[in-house]
Coordinates of C-alpha atoms in Angstrom, one line a residue:
M1 CA 30.7 -55.4 18.1
R2 CA 27.4 -56.6 19.3
N3 CA 24.3 -55.0 17.5
R4 CA 22.0 -53.2 19.8
K5 CA 18.5 -54.6 19.8
F6 CA 15.9 -52.1 18.4
S7 CA 13.4 -51.1 21.1
W8 CA 10.0 -50.1 19.9
K9 CA 9.2 -49.0 23.4
K10 CA 12.1 -46.5 23.5
F11 CA 11.3 -45.4 19.9
G12 CA 7.7 -44.7 20.9
K13 CA 8.8 -42.7 23.9
R14 CA 11.2 -40.6 21.8
L15 CA 8.5 -40.1 19.2
L16 CA 6.0 -39.1 21.9
Y17 CA 8.6 -36.7 23.5
T18 CA 9.4 -35.2 20.1
G19 CA 5.7 -34.8 19.3
L20 CA 5.1 -33.1 22.7
V21 CA 8.0 -30.7 22.2
F22 CA 6.7 -29.8 18.7
V23 CA 3.1 -29.3 20.0
G24 CA 4.5 -27.3 22.9
L25 CA 6.5 -25.0 20.6
L26 CA 3.6 -24.7 18.3
L27 CA 1.4 -23.7 21.2
I28 CA 3.9 -21.2 22.4
G29 CA 4.1 -19.8 18.9
F30 CA 0.4 -19.4 18.7
I31 CA 0.2 -17.8 22.1
Y32 CA 2.9 -15.4 21.1
L33 CA 1.2 -14.5 17.9
Y34 CA -2.1 -14.1 19.7
C35 CA -0.5 -11.8 22.3
V36 CA 1.4 -9.6 19.9
A37 CA -1.8 -9.4 17.8
I38 CA -3.9 -8.1 20.6
D39 CA -4.3 -4.3 20.4
Y40 CA -6.0 -3.3 23.6
P41 CA -8.4 -0.5 22.9
P42 CA -7.6 3.0 24.3
K43 CA -9.5 4.3 27.4
P44 CA -11.2 7.5 26.4
A45 CA -11.9 9.8 29.4
D46 CA -15.5 10.6 28.2
L47 CA -17.7 7.8 27.1
T48 CA -21.0 9.7 27.1
S49 CA -21.1 9.8 23.3
L50 CA -22.0 6.0 23.4
Q51 CA -25.4 7.1 24.6
L52 CA -26.1 9.2 21.5
Q53 CA -28.7 7.9 19.1
R54 CA -29.1 8.9 15.5
K55 CA -32.4 10.3 14.3
E56 CA -33.8 9.5 10.9
L57 CA -35.5 12.8 9.9
S58 CA -36.4 11.4 6.5
P59 CA -35.6 8.1 4.7
G60 CA -31.8 7.6 4.7
F61 CA -31.1 11.0 6.3
Y62 CA -29.7 10.7 9.8
T63 CA -28.5 13.3 12.3
I64 CA -26.8 13.3 15.7
N65 CA -26.8 16.9 17.0
N66 CA -24.9 18.9 14.4
N67 CA -23.7 15.8 12.7
W68 CA -25.4 14.4 9.6
F69 CA -25.3 11.6 7.0
R70 CA -27.2 11.4 3.7
K71 CA -27.1 10.0 0.2
S72 CA -26.9 12.5 -2.6
K73 CA -28.8 12.2 -5.8
S74 CA -25.4 11.7 -7.4
G75 CA -25.1 8.3 -5.7
L76 CA -22.4 9.5 -3.3
F77 CA -22.9 9.3 0.4
E78 CA -22.1 12.5 2.3
M79 CA -21.3 12.9 6.0
Y80 CA -20.4 15.7 8.4
V81 CA -18.8 14.9 11.8
E82 CA -17.4 17.1 14.5
G83 CA -16.1 16.8 18.1
K84 CA -13.3 15.1 20.1
P85 CA -11.6 11.9 18.8
F86 CA -13.7 9.2 20.5
E87 CA -16.9 11.2 20.0
R88 CA -16.1 11.6 16.3
G89 CA -15.6 7.9 15.9
V90 CA -18.8 6.9 17.7
I91 CA -20.9 9.4 15.8
N92 CA -19.2 8.4 12.5
G93 CA -20.0 4.7 13.2
K94 CA -23.6 5.4 14.3
L95 CA -24.4 7.6 11.3
S96 CA -22.9 5.2 8.7
K97 CA -23.4 1.9 10.5
E98 CA -24.8 0.1 7.5
L99 CA -21.8 1.1 5.4
V100 CA -19.3 0.2 8.2
V101 CA -20.9 -3.3 8.3
N102 CA -21.2 -3.6 4.5
Q103 CA -17.6 -2.6 3.7
E104 CA -16.3 -5.3 6.0
V105 CA -18.5 -7.8 4.2
Y106 CA -17.2 -6.6 0.8
F107 CA -13.6 -6.6 2.0
T108 CA -13.7 -10.2 3.4
D109 CA -15.7 -11.5 0.5
Q110 CA -13.0 -10.2 -1.9
I111 CA -10.3 -11.8 0.2
N112 CA -12.1 -15.1 0.1
K113 CA -12.3 -14.9 -3.7
I114 CA -8.6 -14.1 -4.0
I115 CA -7.6 -16.7 -1.4
P116 CA -10.3 -19.5 -1.4
S117 CA -8.2 -21.8 0.7
K118 CA -9.4 -21.8 4.4
S119 CA -6.1 -23.2 5.6
Y120 CA -4.1 -20.5 3.8
L121 CA -6.5 -17.9 5.1
S122 CA -5.9 -19.2 8.6
F123 CA -2.1 -19.0 8.1
L124 CA -2.5 -15.5 6.6
K125 CA -4.4 -14.4 9.7
Y126 CA -1.5 -15.3 11.9
F127 CA 1.0 -13.8 9.5
I128 CA -0.8 -10.5 9.5
A129 CA -1.1 -10.7 13.3
W130 CA 2.7 -11.0 13.5
F131 CA 3.2 -8.4 10.7
N132 CA 1.0 -5.9 12.5
R133 CA 2.4 -6.6 16.0
D134 CA 3.6 -3.0 16.4
L135 CA 0.8 -1.3 14.6
A136 CA -0.9 0.2 17.7
K137 CA 2.4 1.6 18.9
N138 CA 2.7 3.6 15.7
V139 CA -0.8 5.1 15.7
S140 CA -1.5 8.2 17.7
E141 CA -3.9 8.0 20.7
E142 CA -6.2 10.5 18.9
Y143 CA -6.7 8.1 15.9
K144 CA -6.9 5.0 18.1
E145 CA -9.7 6.6 20.0
E146 CA -11.5 7.6 16.8
I147 CA -11.1 4.1 15.4
Y148 CA -12.3 2.6 18.7
G149 CA -15.4 4.8 18.5
I150 CA -16.2 3.6 15.0
S151 CA -15.6 0.0 16.0
K152 CA -18.5 0.2 18.4
S153 CA -20.7 0.0 15.2
A154 CA -18.9 -2.8 13.5
S155 CA -20.5 -6.2 13.1
D156 CA -19.9 -9.0 15.6
K157 CA -20.0 -11.5 12.8
Y158 CA -16.2 -11.5 12.4
Q159 CA -15.1 -11.9 16.0
F160 CA -13.3 -15.1 15.0
I161 CA -10.8 -12.8 13.1
G162 CA -10.4 -10.4 16.0
S163 CA -12.2 -8.0 18.2
N164 CA -14.1 -5.2 16.5
Y165 CA -11.4 -2.7 17.5
Q166 CA -8.6 -5.0 16.3
R167 CA -10.2 -5.5 12.9
I168 CA -11.0 -1.9 12.2
L169 CA -7.5 -0.8 13.3
N170 CA -5.9 -3.5 11.1
Y171 CA -8.0 -2.6 8.1
H172 CA -6.3 0.8 8.1
A173 CA -3.1 -1.0 7.2
A174 CA -4.7 -3.0 4.4
H175 CA -3.4 -0.7 1.6
D176 CA 0.1 -1.0 3.1
I177 CA 0.0 -4.8 3.5
G178 CA -1.3 -5.3 0.0
H179 CA 1.3 -2.9 -1.3
A180 CA 4.1 -4.8 0.5
L181 CA 3.0 -8.3 -0.5
Q182 CA 2.4 -7.5 -4.1
S183 CA 5.2 -5.0 -4.4
M184 CA 6.3 -6.4 -7.7
A185 CA 2.9 -5.6 -9.4
L186 CA 1.6 -2.3 -8.1
V187 CA -1.7 -1.0 -9.4
G188 CA -0.9 2.5 -10.6
C189 CA -2.5 5.7 -9.3
T190 CA -1.8 8.9 -11.1
S191 CA -1.9 12.5 -9.9
F192 CA -0.8 15.9 -11.3
G193 CA -1.2 19.6 -10.8
T194 CA -0.9 22.9 -12.6
W195 CA -0.7 26.5 -11.4
N196 CA 0.2 30.1 -12.6
D197 CA 0.7 30.2 -16.4
R198 CA -0.1 26.5 -16.8
S199 CA -3.7 27.0 -15.6
A200 CA -6.1 29.1 -17.6
D201 CA -7.1 31.4 -14.8
G202 CA -3.7 31.2 -13.0
T203 CA -5.0 29.3 -10.0
M204 CA -3.9 25.8 -8.8
I205 CA -5.7 22.7 -10.1
V206 CA -4.9 19.2 -8.9
G207 CA -6.3 16.0 -10.3
R208 CA -5.9 12.3 -9.2
N209 CA -7.2 8.8 -10.0
F210 CA -7.2 6.5 -7.0
D211 CA -6.9 3.0 -8.5
F212 CA -7.3 0.9 -5.4
Y213 CA -9.5 -2.1 -6.4
V214 CA -11.1 -4.5 -3.8
G215 CA -14.1 -5.5 -5.9
D216 CA -16.9 -3.6 -7.4
N217 CA -19.0 -3.6 -4.2
F218 CA -16.2 -2.0 -2.2
A219 CA -16.1 1.0 -4.5
H220 CA -19.9 1.3 -4.6
D221 CA -20.6 3.0 -1.3
K222 CA -18.2 6.0 -1.4
I223 CA -18.5 8.7 1.3
V224 CA -17.6 12.3 0.8
A225 CA -16.8 13.1 4.5
F226 CA -16.4 16.5 6.1
F227 CA -14.7 16.7 9.5
N228 CA -14.6 19.4 12.0
P229 CA -12.2 18.0 14.7
S230 CA -11.8 19.6 18.1
E231 CA -8.1 20.2 17.3
G232 CA -6.6 21.1 14.0
H233 CA -8.2 22.2 10.7
K234 CA -11.5 21.3 9.1
F235 CA -11.0 19.0 6.2
M236 CA -12.7 16.7 3.7
T237 CA -11.8 13.2 2.3
I238 CA -13.2 10.7 -0.1
T239 CA -13.5 7.6 2.0
W240 CA -15.6 4.5 2.9
G241 CA -17.4 3.0 5.9
G242 CA -15.2 2.5 9.0
F243 CA -12.1 4.3 7.6
V244 CA -10.7 7.4 9.2
G245 CA -7.5 7.6 7.2
A246 CA -7.1 9.8 4.1
V247 CA -6.1 8.8 0.5
S248 CA -7.5 12.0 -1.2
G249 CA -8.5 15.1 0.7
M250 CA -8.2 18.9 1.2
N251 CA -8.5 21.1 4.3
E252 CA -9.9 24.5 5.0
K253 CA -6.5 26.1 4.5
G254 CA -6.4 25.0 0.9
L255 CA -3.9 22.2 1.4
S256 CA -4.6 19.0 -0.5
V257 CA -3.0 15.6 -0.2
T258 CA -3.1 12.5 -2.4
I259 CA -1.1 9.3 -2.0
N260 CA 0.6 7.1 -4.7
A261 CA 2.3 3.8 -3.9
D262 CA 6.0 3.3 -4.8
K263 CA 8.2 0.2 -5.1
T264 CA 9.2 -1.1 -1.7
N265 CA 11.0 -4.0 -0.1
I266 CA 9.0 -6.5 1.9
P267 CA 9.2 -5.1 5.4
S268 CA 9.5 -7.2 8.6
G269 CA 6.7 -5.5 10.4
S270 CA 4.2 -2.6 10.3
A271 CA 4.5 1.0 11.4
T272 CA 2.2 3.9 10.8
P273 CA -0.3 3.3 8.0
V274 CA 0.2 5.6 5.0
S275 CA -3.4 6.8 5.1
L276 CA -3.0 8.0 8.8
V277 CA 0.0 10.0 7.9
A278 CA -2.0 11.6 5.1
R279 CA -4.8 12.2 7.5
E280 CA -2.5 13.9 10.0
I281 CA -1.2 16.2 7.3
L282 CA -4.7 17.2 6.3
Q283 CA -5.7 17.8 9.9
Y284 CA -2.6 19.7 11.2
A285 CA -0.7 21.2 8.2
Q286 CA -1.5 24.5 6.5
N287 CA 1.5 24.7 4.2
I288 CA 4.1 22.5 2.6
N289 CA 6.8 22.9 5.4
E290 CA 4.3 21.7 8.0
A291 CA 3.3 18.8 5.9
I292 CA 7.0 17.7 5.5
A293 CA 7.5 18.0 9.3
I294 CA 4.6 15.7 10.0
A295 CA 5.7 13.1 7.4
K296 CA 9.3 13.2 8.9
K297 CA 8.2 12.3 12.4
R298 CA 6.1 9.3 11.3
K299 CA 7.8 5.9 10.6
M300 CA 6.2 4.0 7.7
F301 CA 6.8 0.5 6.5
V302 CA 6.2 0.9 2.8
S303 CA 7.3 3.5 0.3
E304 CA 4.8 6.2 -0.7
S305 CA 4.6 9.5 -2.5
F306 CA 2.4 12.3 -1.1
L307 CA 1.4 14.9 -3.6
V308 CA 0.9 18.0 -1.4
A309 CA -0.6 21.1 -3.0
S310 CA -0.7 24.3 -0.9
A311 CA -2.8 27.5 -1.5
E312 CA -0.5 29.3 0.9
D313 CA 2.6 28.3 -1.0
N314 CA 0.9 28.5 -4.4
K315 CA 2.7 25.3 -5.6
A316 CA 2.7 21.6 -5.1
V317 CA 5.5 19.1 -4.2
V318 CA 5.8 15.4 -3.8
I319 CA 7.0 14.2 -0.4
E320 CA 8.7 10.8 -1.1
K321 CA 9.0 8.6 1.9
T322 CA 10.5 5.1 2.4
P323 CA 10.8 3.2 5.7
D324 CA 14.3 4.7 6.0
T325 CA 14.4 7.9 4.1
L326 CA 12.4 11.1 3.2
D327 CA 13.1 13.4 0.3
V328 CA 11.0 16.1 -1.4
Y329 CA 10.6 16.5 -5.2
D330 CA 10.0 20.2 -6.1
P331 CA 9.7 20.6 -9.8
H332 CA 10.6 24.3 -9.7
Q333 CA 8.1 24.9 -12.5
N334 CA 4.3 25.5 -12.8
Y335 CA 3.2 21.9 -13.0
I336 CA 3.9 18.6 -11.3
I337 CA 3.3 14.9 -12.2
C338 CA 3.2 11.9 -9.9
A339 CA 2.9 8.3 -11.0
N340 CA 4.4 5.3 -9.0
H341 CA 8.1 6.1 -9.0
F342 CA 10.3 8.5 -7.2
Q343 CA 11.7 11.7 -8.8
S344 CA 13.7 13.4 -6.0
K345 CA 17.5 13.5 -6.2
G346 CA 17.9 11.3 -3.1
L347 CA 15.5 8.5 -4.2
A348 CA 15.3 8.6 -8.0
H349 CA 18.4 6.4 -8.3
S350 CA 17.7 4.0 -5.5
K351 CA 17.8 0.3 -6.3
E352 CA 14.1 -0.2 -5.7
N353 CA 13.1 2.8 -7.9
L354 CA 15.3 1.7 -10.8
V355 CA 13.5 -1.7 -10.7
Q356 CA 10.2 0.1 -10.7
L357 CA 11.2 2.2 -13.7
S358 CA 12.4 -0.9 -15.6
N359 CA 9.6 -3.3 -14.8
S360 CA 6.3 -1.4 -14.1
A361 CA 3.8 0.7 -16.1
S362 CA 4.7 3.8 -14.1
P363 CA 7.1 5.6 -16.5
Y364 CA 4.8 4.9 -19.5
R365 CA 1.8 6.5 -17.7
Y366 CA 4.1 9.4 -16.6
Q367 CA 5.1 10.0 -20.3
R368 CA 1.5 9.8 -21.4
L369 CA 0.4 12.3 -18.8
M370 CA 3.2 14.7 -19.9
E371 CA 2.1 14.3 -23.5
L372 CA -1.5 15.2 -22.6
L373 CA -0.4 18.2 -20.5
N374 CA 1.8 19.5 -23.2
A375 CA -1.1 19.3 -25.6
E376 CA -3.3 21.4 -23.3
R377 CA -1.0 24.3 -22.5
K378 CA -3.6 26.1 -20.3
N379 CA -5.2 23.7 -18.0
T380 CA -8.8 23.9 -16.7
V381 CA -10.9 21.7 -14.4
Q382 CA -12.7 20.3 -17.4
K383 CA -9.4 19.5 -19.1
T384 CA -8.1 17.9 -15.9
V385 CA -11.2 15.6 -15.9
D386 CA -10.6 14.8 -19.6
I387 CA -7.0 13.7 -18.8
L388 CA -8.1 11.6 -15.8
R389 CA -10.6 9.9 -18.1
N390 CA -8.2 9.3 -20.9
R391 CA -8.1 5.6 -22.1
Q392 CA -5.4 5.7 -24.8
G393 CA -1.7 5.0 -24.7
L394 CA 1.2 7.1 -26.0
H395 CA 0.4 9.1 -29.1
G396 CA -3.3 8.2 -28.7
E397 CA -2.7 4.5 -29.5
D398 CA -5.4 2.0 -28.6
I399 CA -3.7 -0.3 -26.1
G400 CA -6.8 -2.0 -24.8
M401 CA -9.4 -1.0 -22.3
G402 CA -8.2 -1.6 -18.7
N403 CA -4.5 -1.5 -19.5
E404 CA -2.5 -0.4 -16.5
K405 CA -0.4 1.8 -18.8
T406 CA -3.4 4.0 -19.4
L407 CA -4.3 6.9 -17.1
N408 CA -7.9 5.6 -16.9
Q409 CA -7.6 1.9 -16.1
L410 CA -11.4 1.6 -15.6
I411 CA -11.0 0.4 -12.0
A412 CA -10.8 3.6 -10.0
H413 CA -12.3 3.7 -6.6
H414 CA -12.6 7.5 -7.1
S415 CA -11.3 10.4 -9.1
V416 CA -11.0 13.9 -7.7
V417 CA -10.1 17.4 -8.7
F418 CA -9.1 20.1 -6.2
E419 CA -8.8 23.9 -6.6
P420 CA -7.0 24.7 -3.3
Q421 CA -7.2 28.5 -3.6
K422 CA -10.9 28.4 -4.3
L423 CA -11.6 25.6 -1.8
L424 CA -13.5 23.7 -4.5
V425 CA -13.6 19.9 -4.9
W426 CA -15.0 17.8 -7.7
V427 CA -15.6 14.1 -7.0
S428 CA -16.4 11.4 -9.6
T429 CA -19.6 9.4 -9.6
S430 CA -20.0 5.8 -10.8
P431 CA -18.9 4.1 -12.9
W432 CA -15.3 4.8 -12.0
Q433 CA -14.5 8.3 -13.3
L434 CA -16.9 8.1 -16.2
G435 CA -20.0 9.5 -14.3
Q436 CA -20.6 13.1 -13.4
F437 CA -18.0 15.0 -11.4
V438 CA -20.0 16.9 -8.7
A439 CA -18.6 20.0 -7.0
Y440 CA -18.4 20.9 -3.3
D441 CA -17.7 24.4 -2.0
L442 CA -15.8 23.8 1.3
K443 CA -16.4 27.4 2.4
K444 CA -20.1 27.0 2.3
I445 CA -20.2 23.5 3.7
F446 CA -18.0 24.3 6.7
A447 CA -20.1 27.4 7.4
M448 CA -23.2 25.2 7.8
K449 CA -24.6 24.8 11.3
G450 CA -25.9 21.3 11.1
M451 CA -28.6 20.1 8.7
Q452 CA -32.2 19.9 9.8
T453 CA -33.7 19.0 6.4
D454 CA -32.4 16.7 3.7
H455 CA -31.1 18.7 0.8
E456 CA -28.4 18.7 -1.8
I457 CA -25.1 20.4 -0.9
I458 CA -23.3 20.2 -4.2
D459 CA -22.9 23.2 -6.4
S460 CA -25.0 22.1 -9.4
T461 CA -23.8 25.0 -11.5
L462 CA -20.3 23.4 -11.5
T463 CA -21.2 19.8 -12.3
I464 CA -19.1 18.2 -15.1
K465 CA -21.1 16.0 -17.4
P466 CA -20.6 12.2 -17.7
D467 CA -18.1 10.9 -20.2
T468 CA -19.7 10.3 -23.6
F469 CA -17.8 7.0 -23.7
L470 CA -20.7 5.6 -21.6
N471 CA -23.0 5.7 -24.7
T472 CA -20.7 3.8 -27.0
K473 CA -20.5 0.2 -28.2
A474 CA -16.9 0.1 -26.9
Y475 CA -18.1 0.7 -23.3
H476 CA -20.7 -2.1 -23.5
D477 CA -18.0 -4.4 -25.0
F478 CA -15.8 -3.6 -22.0
I479 CA -18.6 -4.5 -19.6
T480 CA -18.9 -7.8 -21.5
F481 CA -15.1 -8.3 -21.2
R482 CA -15.3 -7.7 -17.4
T483 CA -18.1 -10.2 -17.1
L484 CA -16.3 -12.9 -19.1
K485 CA -13.0 -12.2 -17.2
Q486 CA -14.8 -12.7 -13.8
K487 CA -16.5 -15.8 -15.1
A488 CA -13.1 -17.3 -16.1
F489 CA -11.6 -16.3 -12.8
D490 CA -14.4 -18.1 -11.0
G491 CA -13.8 -21.2 -13.0
G492 CA -16.8 -20.9 -15.2
E493 CA -17.2 -21.8 -18.9
I494 CA -16.4 -19.1 -21.4
N495 CA -15.8 -18.8 -25.1
P496 CA -12.2 -17.6 -25.4
D497 CA -12.9 -16.0 -28.8
S498 CA -15.6 -13.9 -27.2
V499 CA -13.1 -12.6 -24.6
V500 CA -10.7 -11.3 -27.2
A501 CA -13.5 -10.0 -29.4
S502 CA -14.7 -7.8 -26.5
N503 CA -11.4 -6.1 -26.0
P504 CA -9.2 -6.9 -29.1
Q505 CA -6.3 -4.5 -28.4
F506 CA -5.8 -5.6 -24.8
Y507 CA -3.0 -8.1 -24.2
H508 CA -4.7 -9.4 -21.1
A509 CA -7.8 -10.5 -23.1
Y510 CA -5.5 -12.9 -25.0
V511 CA -3.9 -14.1 -21.7
I512 CA -7.3 -14.9 -20.3
A513 CA -8.2 -16.8 -23.5
G514 CA -4.8 -18.5 -23.5
D515 CA -5.0 -19.6 -19.9
Y516 CA -8.5 -20.9 -20.4
S517 CA -7.5 -22.9 -23.5
F518 CA -4.4 -24.2 -21.7
K519 CA -6.4 -25.3 -18.8
H520 CA -8.7 -27.2 -21.1
R521 CA -5.6 -28.8 -22.9
D522 CA -6.2 -27.0 -26.2
Y523 CA -2.5 -26.1 -26.4
K524 CA -2.5 -25.1 -30.1
K525 CA -5.2 -22.5 -29.6
A526 CA -3.6 -21.3 -26.3
L527 CA -0.3 -20.9 -28.1
G528 CA -2.0 -18.7 -30.7
Y529 CA -3.5 -16.5 -28.0
Y530 CA -0.3 -16.1 -26.1
K531 CA 1.7 -15.2 -29.3
T532 CA -0.9 -12.6 -30.2
A533 CA -0.7 -11.2 -26.6
L534 CA 3.1 -10.6 -27.1
T535 CA 2.3 -8.3 -30.1
K536 CA 0.3 -6.0 -27.9
V537 CA 1.4 -3.3 -25.4
I538 CA 2.0 -5.2 -22.2
A539 CA 1.8 -3.4 -18.9
T540 CA 4.7 -4.9 -16.9
V541 CA 7.8 -7.0 -17.4
N542 CA 6.5 -9.7 -15.0
E543 CA 3.4 -10.2 -17.2
E544 CA 5.4 -10.3 -20.3
N545 CA 7.7 -13.0 -18.8
Y546 CA 4.6 -15.0 -17.7
I547 CA 3.3 -15.0 -21.3
K548 CA 6.7 -16.1 -22.7
K549 CA 6.8 -19.0 -20.2
Q550 CA 3.3 -20.0 -21.3
V551 CA 4.5 -20.0 -24.9
E552 CA 7.3 -22.3 -24.0
K553 CA 4.9 -24.7 -22.1
C554 CA 2.6 -24.8 -25.1
T555 CA 5.4 -25.5 -27.5
K556 CA 6.6 -28.4 -25.4
K557 CA 3.2 -29.8 -25.1
L558 CA 2.8 -29.7 -28.9
S559 CA 6.2 -31.1 -29.7
P560 CA 6.3 -34.8 -30.8

C-alpha cells in the first residue's frame, strides 16, 4: 500500500476547524451561563418610595416617615421598617445604605482571602451562576420585591459580578452554597430551649449561638431589625446590611425561629434559601403547625434544622428538612437541644446523618449541652447565657479555645436568648457572645409610633453583664493566637512555638505550627507538633486524618 503524503495544509484546516468548534461551544456555554444567571428584577406596581429621602435628625440617627435607623450605645445597630415589600426594601436600603455597601465589601474581601486566584474566582462566578440558575423561581414575589428595593442602595462597584439586584438576591443563598460546598466540615451552631418545670419561672427560654463566620468585619455591623410588614405578623431578626432573610428571630405572637445546618449531599442547583424559609415562618406563622406547613411548601437545596418555639403551643420542636424530606422532632419533654445532626425518626438514621454523627463535632457538642442542662435543673436567662458562653469540653475539660466541639467557639456572629411568652429578646454584643446581652421588649417597641429623637430602646434593667473571661490572661492569649493564626494564613513569618504557647490545649495550634514548620522544611519540628496535636481533642475526623497524613509525610522526609 502506498503511504499517503502528510498535508500540513489539511492539518491546519482541521486544527482551525476544531478550534472554531471549541471556541463556538465555549461561547455558547458562556452565553447559556449568562442567560440562566440573569435574574430579571420584579416590576413593583408602586415605585413612589424611590423618591423618599432619609433625614439625619442627629449624627447617625436617620428617619424616613415612621421608619428609623440608629446605633445603640451597646454597639448594635437598630432599625425599624414598615410597609409593602418594595417600599420596605427601599427604605431599609436607604436607612442602612453604608452598612449595605460595607457588608458587600467585607463579604467579597473575605472571598478574595479564601480564594486568592483570580482565574478560580472567575470560574466560581460561572459555577455559582449555573448553580443558582433557578434561584429566582424559588423566591416569592414579595421577597424579590423587598430585595430589589434594597438593591437600589447597593454599590455599583461590583457590577462586573452582576447587577445590584442579581448580587443581593444571590447573597441570600450564600449560607446554603457555603454549606453545600463544605458539607464535610460544617461550622457548628447550637440551640436549645426549656419550659415548664425545666425553667425557674415555668416560662419558655430559648438560646442559640449563630456560628457563621465570614471574617471579623462581617460580624462587626450587626443590625437588630424590627419589621412591621403590610401583611403578616410584626417580627424582629438579628441581621446585617442588605439581608432580608432570617437566621434568628421572633414575631409578635411569641414564635421564635433559629436555623442549624445539617449534613447534606452536594446539590445540582439551588432552590429556596434557608433564611427566606425562616423569614416566611416568622412573618406568617403564629404556631408550630403553621410553621410546619410553610416549611413543607418550600423546596430547599440543603439540609437544615429549624428550632421553632411557640408561646401558643408552650413548647418547641425542630423541623428537620432535606431537599427531599421533612420530619419533625418533638422531644415530648420540657426541653429541647439542637446541634448539627437530625433527631427525628424519619431522618436520624439516614446515610448522611450517620456520617455526620461519625465524623463531625455535632454529637460531642450535643452531649456537652445535655451535661450543662442537667447540672442546671431550673434554667434562667442568665444560666442560658452562661451555657452559650461555655468554653470547656465534656466534664469541664480544657480542649482549647476555639475548638468546634465547644459550645462557645469564639467565632459567633451573634448569640441570642428569647422568652417567647414575655416577648423579650436578649442579643449579644461584641466580642462574639462575651460582651453584654442587651434586652428588647417587643411589646414596647412594636407599640412605638416612629422615633423623632434618638434614644435607647433597650430595657437597661434587664442587661446581662459581660463575661468575666474578657478580663483574664487566657482571653488575651487567645487574641494573640488569632493574630498569629491569621498571620500564618496570610503567609507571614511567625514563631510556631508562640502559636502553641498562646493556646496550648488546642489541637489546631499544633497543626498551624506543624504546617508552618513543614512549609519551611523543618520536618523534625513539624513531626513533633503533629504528634502532639494527635494527643488533643480533635474536632472532626477529617482534621484527624489530615494530621495523620502529615505525620506520614514528615516521617518519609526524615527517613534515610
